[in-house]
Short mmCIF file of C-alpha atoms in Angstrom, two decimals:
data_model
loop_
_atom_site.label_atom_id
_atom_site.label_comp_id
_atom_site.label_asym_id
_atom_site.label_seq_id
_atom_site.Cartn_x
_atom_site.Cartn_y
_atom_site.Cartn_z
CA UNK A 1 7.74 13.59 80.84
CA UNK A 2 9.26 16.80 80.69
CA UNK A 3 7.42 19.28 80.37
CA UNK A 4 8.60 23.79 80.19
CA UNK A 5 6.03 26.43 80.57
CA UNK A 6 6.80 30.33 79.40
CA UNK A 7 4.83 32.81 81.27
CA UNK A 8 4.98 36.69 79.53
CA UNK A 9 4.49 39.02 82.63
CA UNK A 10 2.03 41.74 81.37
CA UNK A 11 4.31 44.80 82.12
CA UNK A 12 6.50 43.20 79.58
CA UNK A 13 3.81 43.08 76.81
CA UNK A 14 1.01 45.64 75.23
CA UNK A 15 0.74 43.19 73.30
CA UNK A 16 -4.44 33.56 70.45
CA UNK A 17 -19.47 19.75 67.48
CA UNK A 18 -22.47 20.81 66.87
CA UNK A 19 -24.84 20.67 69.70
CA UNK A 20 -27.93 18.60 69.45
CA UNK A 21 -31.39 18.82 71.53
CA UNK A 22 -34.92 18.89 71.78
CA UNK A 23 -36.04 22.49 72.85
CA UNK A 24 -37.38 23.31 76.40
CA UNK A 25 -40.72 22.90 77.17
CA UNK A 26 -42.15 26.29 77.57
CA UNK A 27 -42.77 27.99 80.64
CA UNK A 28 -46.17 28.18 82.44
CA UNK A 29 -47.85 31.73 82.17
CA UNK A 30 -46.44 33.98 85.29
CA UNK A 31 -48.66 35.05 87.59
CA UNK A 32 -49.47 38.95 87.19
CA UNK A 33 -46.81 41.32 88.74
CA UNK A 34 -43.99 37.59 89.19
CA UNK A 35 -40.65 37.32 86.56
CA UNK A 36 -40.33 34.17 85.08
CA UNK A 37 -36.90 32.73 85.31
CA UNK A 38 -35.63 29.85 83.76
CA UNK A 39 -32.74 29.26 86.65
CA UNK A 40 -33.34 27.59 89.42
CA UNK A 41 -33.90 29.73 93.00
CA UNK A 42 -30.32 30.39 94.17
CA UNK A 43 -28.71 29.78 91.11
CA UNK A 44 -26.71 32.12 89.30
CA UNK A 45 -25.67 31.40 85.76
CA UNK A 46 -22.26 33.59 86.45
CA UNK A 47 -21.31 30.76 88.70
CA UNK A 48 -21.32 33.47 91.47
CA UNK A 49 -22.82 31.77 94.54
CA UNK A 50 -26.05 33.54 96.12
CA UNK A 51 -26.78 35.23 98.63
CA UNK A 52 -23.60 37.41 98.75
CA UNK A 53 -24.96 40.56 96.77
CA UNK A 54 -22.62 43.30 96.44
CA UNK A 55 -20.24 42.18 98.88
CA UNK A 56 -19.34 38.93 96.36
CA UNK A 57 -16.17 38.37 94.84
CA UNK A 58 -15.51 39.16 91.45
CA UNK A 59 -15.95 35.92 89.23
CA UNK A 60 -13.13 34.97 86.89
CA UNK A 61 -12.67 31.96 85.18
CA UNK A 62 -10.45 28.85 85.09
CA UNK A 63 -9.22 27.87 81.47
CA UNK A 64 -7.70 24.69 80.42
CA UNK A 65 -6.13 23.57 77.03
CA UNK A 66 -5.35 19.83 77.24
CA UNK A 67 -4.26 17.44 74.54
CA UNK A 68 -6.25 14.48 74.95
CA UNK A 69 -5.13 11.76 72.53
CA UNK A 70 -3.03 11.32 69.22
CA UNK A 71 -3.69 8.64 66.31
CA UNK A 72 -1.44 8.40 63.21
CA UNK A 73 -3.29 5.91 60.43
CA UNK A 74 0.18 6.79 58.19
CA UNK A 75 3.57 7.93 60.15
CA UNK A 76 5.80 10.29 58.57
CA UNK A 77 8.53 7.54 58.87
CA UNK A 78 8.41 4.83 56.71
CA UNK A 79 9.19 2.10 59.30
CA UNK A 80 5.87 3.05 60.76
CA UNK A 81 7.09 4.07 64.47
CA UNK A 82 7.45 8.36 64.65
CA UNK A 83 8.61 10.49 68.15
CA UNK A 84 5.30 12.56 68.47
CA UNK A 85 6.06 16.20 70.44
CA UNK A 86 4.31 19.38 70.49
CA UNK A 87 5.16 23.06 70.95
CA UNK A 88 3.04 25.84 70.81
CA UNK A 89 1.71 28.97 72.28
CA UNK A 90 -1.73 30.26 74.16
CA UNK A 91 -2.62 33.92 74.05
CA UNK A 92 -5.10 36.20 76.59
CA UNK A 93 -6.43 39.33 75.49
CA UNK A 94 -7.98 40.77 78.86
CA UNK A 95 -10.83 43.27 78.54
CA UNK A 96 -8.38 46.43 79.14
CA UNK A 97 -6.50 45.32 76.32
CA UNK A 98 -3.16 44.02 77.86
CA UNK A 99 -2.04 41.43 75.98
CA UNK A 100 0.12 38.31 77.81
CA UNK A 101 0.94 34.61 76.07
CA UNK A 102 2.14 31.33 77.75
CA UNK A 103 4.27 29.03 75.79
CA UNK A 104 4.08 25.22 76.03
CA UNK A 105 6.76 22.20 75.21
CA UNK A 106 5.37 18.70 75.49
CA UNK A 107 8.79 16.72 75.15
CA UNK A 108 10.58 14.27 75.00
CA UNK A 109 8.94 12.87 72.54
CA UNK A 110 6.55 9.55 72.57
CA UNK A 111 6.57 7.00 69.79
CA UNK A 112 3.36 6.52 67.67
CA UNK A 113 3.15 3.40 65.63
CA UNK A 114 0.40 3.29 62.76
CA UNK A 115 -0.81 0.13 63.57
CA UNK A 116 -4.08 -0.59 62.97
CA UNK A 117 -4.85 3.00 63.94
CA UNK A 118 -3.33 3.01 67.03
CA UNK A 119 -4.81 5.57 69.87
CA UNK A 120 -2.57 6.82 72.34
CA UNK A 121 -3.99 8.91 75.16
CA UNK A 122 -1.86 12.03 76.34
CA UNK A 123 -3.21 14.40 78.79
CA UNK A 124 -0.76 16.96 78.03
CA UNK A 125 -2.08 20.14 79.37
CA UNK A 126 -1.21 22.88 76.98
CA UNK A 127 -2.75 26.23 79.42
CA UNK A 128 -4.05 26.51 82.63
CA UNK A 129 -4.89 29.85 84.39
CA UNK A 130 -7.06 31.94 85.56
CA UNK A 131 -8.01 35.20 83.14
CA UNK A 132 -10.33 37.50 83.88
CA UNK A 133 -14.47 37.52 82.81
CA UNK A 134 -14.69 38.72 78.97
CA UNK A 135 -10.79 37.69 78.34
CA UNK A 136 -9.90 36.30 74.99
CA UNK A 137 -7.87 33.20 74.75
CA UNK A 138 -6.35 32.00 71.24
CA UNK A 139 -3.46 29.87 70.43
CA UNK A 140 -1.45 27.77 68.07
CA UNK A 141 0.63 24.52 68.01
CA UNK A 142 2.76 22.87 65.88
CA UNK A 143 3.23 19.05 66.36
CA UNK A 144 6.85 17.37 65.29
CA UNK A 145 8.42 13.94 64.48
CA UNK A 146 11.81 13.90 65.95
CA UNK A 147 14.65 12.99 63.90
CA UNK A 148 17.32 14.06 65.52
CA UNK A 149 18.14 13.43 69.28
CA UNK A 150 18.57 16.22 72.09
CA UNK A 151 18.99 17.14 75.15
CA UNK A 152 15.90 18.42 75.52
CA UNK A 153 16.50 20.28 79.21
CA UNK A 154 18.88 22.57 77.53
CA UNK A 155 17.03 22.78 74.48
CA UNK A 156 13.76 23.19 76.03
CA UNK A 157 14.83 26.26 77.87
CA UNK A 158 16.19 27.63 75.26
CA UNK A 159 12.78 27.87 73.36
CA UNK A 160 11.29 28.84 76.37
CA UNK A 161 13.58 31.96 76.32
CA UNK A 162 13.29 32.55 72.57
CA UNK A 163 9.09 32.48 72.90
CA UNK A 164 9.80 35.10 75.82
CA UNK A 165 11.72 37.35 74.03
CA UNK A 166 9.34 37.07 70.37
CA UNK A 167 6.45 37.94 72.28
CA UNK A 168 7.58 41.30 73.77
CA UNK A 169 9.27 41.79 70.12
CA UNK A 170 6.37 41.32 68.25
CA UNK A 171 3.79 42.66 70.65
CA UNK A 172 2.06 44.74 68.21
CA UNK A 173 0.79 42.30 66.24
CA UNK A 174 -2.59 40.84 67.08
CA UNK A 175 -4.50 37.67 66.98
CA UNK A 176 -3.34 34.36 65.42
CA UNK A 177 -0.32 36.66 63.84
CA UNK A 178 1.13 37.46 67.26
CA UNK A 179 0.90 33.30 68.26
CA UNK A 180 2.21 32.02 64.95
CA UNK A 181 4.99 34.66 65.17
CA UNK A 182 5.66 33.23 68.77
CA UNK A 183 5.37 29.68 67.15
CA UNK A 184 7.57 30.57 64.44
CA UNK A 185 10.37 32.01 66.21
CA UNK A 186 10.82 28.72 68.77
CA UNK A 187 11.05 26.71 65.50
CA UNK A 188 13.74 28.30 64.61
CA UNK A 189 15.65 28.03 67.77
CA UNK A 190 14.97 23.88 67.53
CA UNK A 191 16.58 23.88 64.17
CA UNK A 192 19.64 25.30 65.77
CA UNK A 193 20.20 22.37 67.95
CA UNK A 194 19.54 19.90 65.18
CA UNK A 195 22.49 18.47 62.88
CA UNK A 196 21.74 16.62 59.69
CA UNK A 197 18.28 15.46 59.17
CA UNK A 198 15.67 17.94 60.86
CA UNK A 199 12.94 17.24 62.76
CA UNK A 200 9.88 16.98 60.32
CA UNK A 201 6.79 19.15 61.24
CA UNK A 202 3.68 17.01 60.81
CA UNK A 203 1.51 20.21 60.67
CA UNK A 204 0.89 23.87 62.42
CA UNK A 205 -2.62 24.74 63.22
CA UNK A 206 -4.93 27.79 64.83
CA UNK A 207 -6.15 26.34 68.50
CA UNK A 208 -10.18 27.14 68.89
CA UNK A 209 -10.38 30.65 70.76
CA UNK A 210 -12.49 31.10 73.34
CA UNK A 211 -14.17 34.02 75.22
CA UNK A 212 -14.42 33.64 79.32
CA UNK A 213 -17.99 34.22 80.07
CA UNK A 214 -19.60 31.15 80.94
CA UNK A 215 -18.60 27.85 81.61
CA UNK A 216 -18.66 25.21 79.39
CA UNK A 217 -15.93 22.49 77.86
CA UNK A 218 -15.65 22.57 73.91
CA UNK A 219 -13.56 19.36 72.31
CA UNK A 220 -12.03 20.02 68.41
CA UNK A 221 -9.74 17.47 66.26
CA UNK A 222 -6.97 18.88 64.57
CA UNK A 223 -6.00 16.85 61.17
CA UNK A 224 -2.26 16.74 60.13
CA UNK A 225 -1.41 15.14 57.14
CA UNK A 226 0.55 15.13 54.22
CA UNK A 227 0.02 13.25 50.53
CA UNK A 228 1.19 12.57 47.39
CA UNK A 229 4.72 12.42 48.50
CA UNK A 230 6.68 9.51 46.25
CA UNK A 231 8.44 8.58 49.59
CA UNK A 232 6.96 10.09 52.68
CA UNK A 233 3.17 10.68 53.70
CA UNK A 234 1.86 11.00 57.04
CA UNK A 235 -2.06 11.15 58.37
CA UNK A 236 -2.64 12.39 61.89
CA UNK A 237 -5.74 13.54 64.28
CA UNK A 238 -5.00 15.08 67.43
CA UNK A 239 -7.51 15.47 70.06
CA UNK A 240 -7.85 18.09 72.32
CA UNK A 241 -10.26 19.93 74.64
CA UNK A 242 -11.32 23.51 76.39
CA UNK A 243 -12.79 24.04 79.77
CA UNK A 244 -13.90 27.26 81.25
CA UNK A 245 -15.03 27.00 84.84
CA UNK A 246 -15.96 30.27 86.90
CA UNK A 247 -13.93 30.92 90.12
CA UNK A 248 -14.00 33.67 93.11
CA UNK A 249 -9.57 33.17 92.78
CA UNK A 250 -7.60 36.02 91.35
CA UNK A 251 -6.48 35.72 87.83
CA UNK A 252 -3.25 34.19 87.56
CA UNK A 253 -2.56 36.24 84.40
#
């Protein structure tokens, strides 16, 4: 699996089901003069451990974007076989408003078949750093069936670059205009290495944003599909999943 990550150095930028439960039992009266708590005695909800007072480290948090699992019901090609990749970009908006993105790549590509549903498990890890408490993360992909073949080690850096240099272009833009910009750009660069029939995007999508300031994993299911077509339809759900775990280590953006 190859696999290219773009990291945006922040002096280069200013610039991306329901729960269900019964409720708590409610607490016992206090005693006069006591605080009720709700925590557990040593247990801070920051994730901070206790008994280190003011001389604790600063809690950030660990974020992670990971694909989990693809399943096409209707492939894009009419054989029924497609070569599945994914590009896309994650965003961080840290609390003193510096702006930095990290580009992803998942490629080569694999082949999905639409039989019977078929459910292929990825693990493809989209983002993974540590940002700041309060930062904002926000993203967008775009998922692909490859038509036509590449070297994807030259190709792949060269998107890498191109999301690099759009990102420090477009810097002033903001929120899922800045990603989809980044998004947008690398497209372009794949259709450069591409002769005859281009690669077909299957669909473009917003990722779930996320603020860090608590832990706590969040799944979603993007839907990609296409109908109506007299010759080509396609129907896929992509899985993925967000974790936010608090950590004493420095951010790594």
């Amino acid at each position: 699996m190859f696999k290219l990550t773009a990291l945006v150095p922040a002096t280069a930028l200013l610039i991306s089901l329901a729960a269900c439960g019964t409720a708590p039992a409610p607490l016992a009266p206090a005693p006069q003069g006591a605080v009720q708590n709700a925590e557990p005695a040593g247990v801070d909800p920051t994730g901070q451990p206790a008994g280190l007072g003011a001389q604790a480290l600063p809690v950030n948090y660990r974020v992670r974007y990971i694909i989990d699992s693809v399943q096409s019901t209707d492939t894009e090609d009419v054989s029924g076989a497609d070569e599945f990749y994914t590009l896309g970009t994650l965003a961080v908006q840290k609390p003193n408003g510096v702006k930095v993105s990290r580009s992803f790549l998942n490629a080569p590509p694999i082949d999905v078949n639409d039989h019977a549903g078929e459910i292929h498990q990825l693990g493809y890890v989209m983002f993974d750093e540590v940002v700041p408490a309060n930062a904002e993360v926000y993203g967008q992909m775009a998922a692909y069936d490859e038509d036509c073949a590449k070297d994807w080690a030259v190709v792949g850096a060269s998107v890498m670059a191109t999301a690099n240099t759009t990102a420090a272009t477009i810097s002033s833009l903001t929120g899922q205009a800045y990603v989809s910009g980044i998004v947008g750009a690398a497209t372009g660069i794949l259709n450069v290495f591409m002769s005859g029939d281009k690669d077909d995007v299957l669909g473009n999508a917003g990722l779930m944003s996320v603020t860090a300031n608590g832990a706590r994993t969040s799944a979603a299911t993007l839907h990609m599909f296409k109908n109506g077509s007299w010759y080509s339809n396609w129907n896929y759900y992509i899985k993925y999943h967000v974790e936010i775990k608090a950590t004493t280590n420095k951010p790594t953006l």
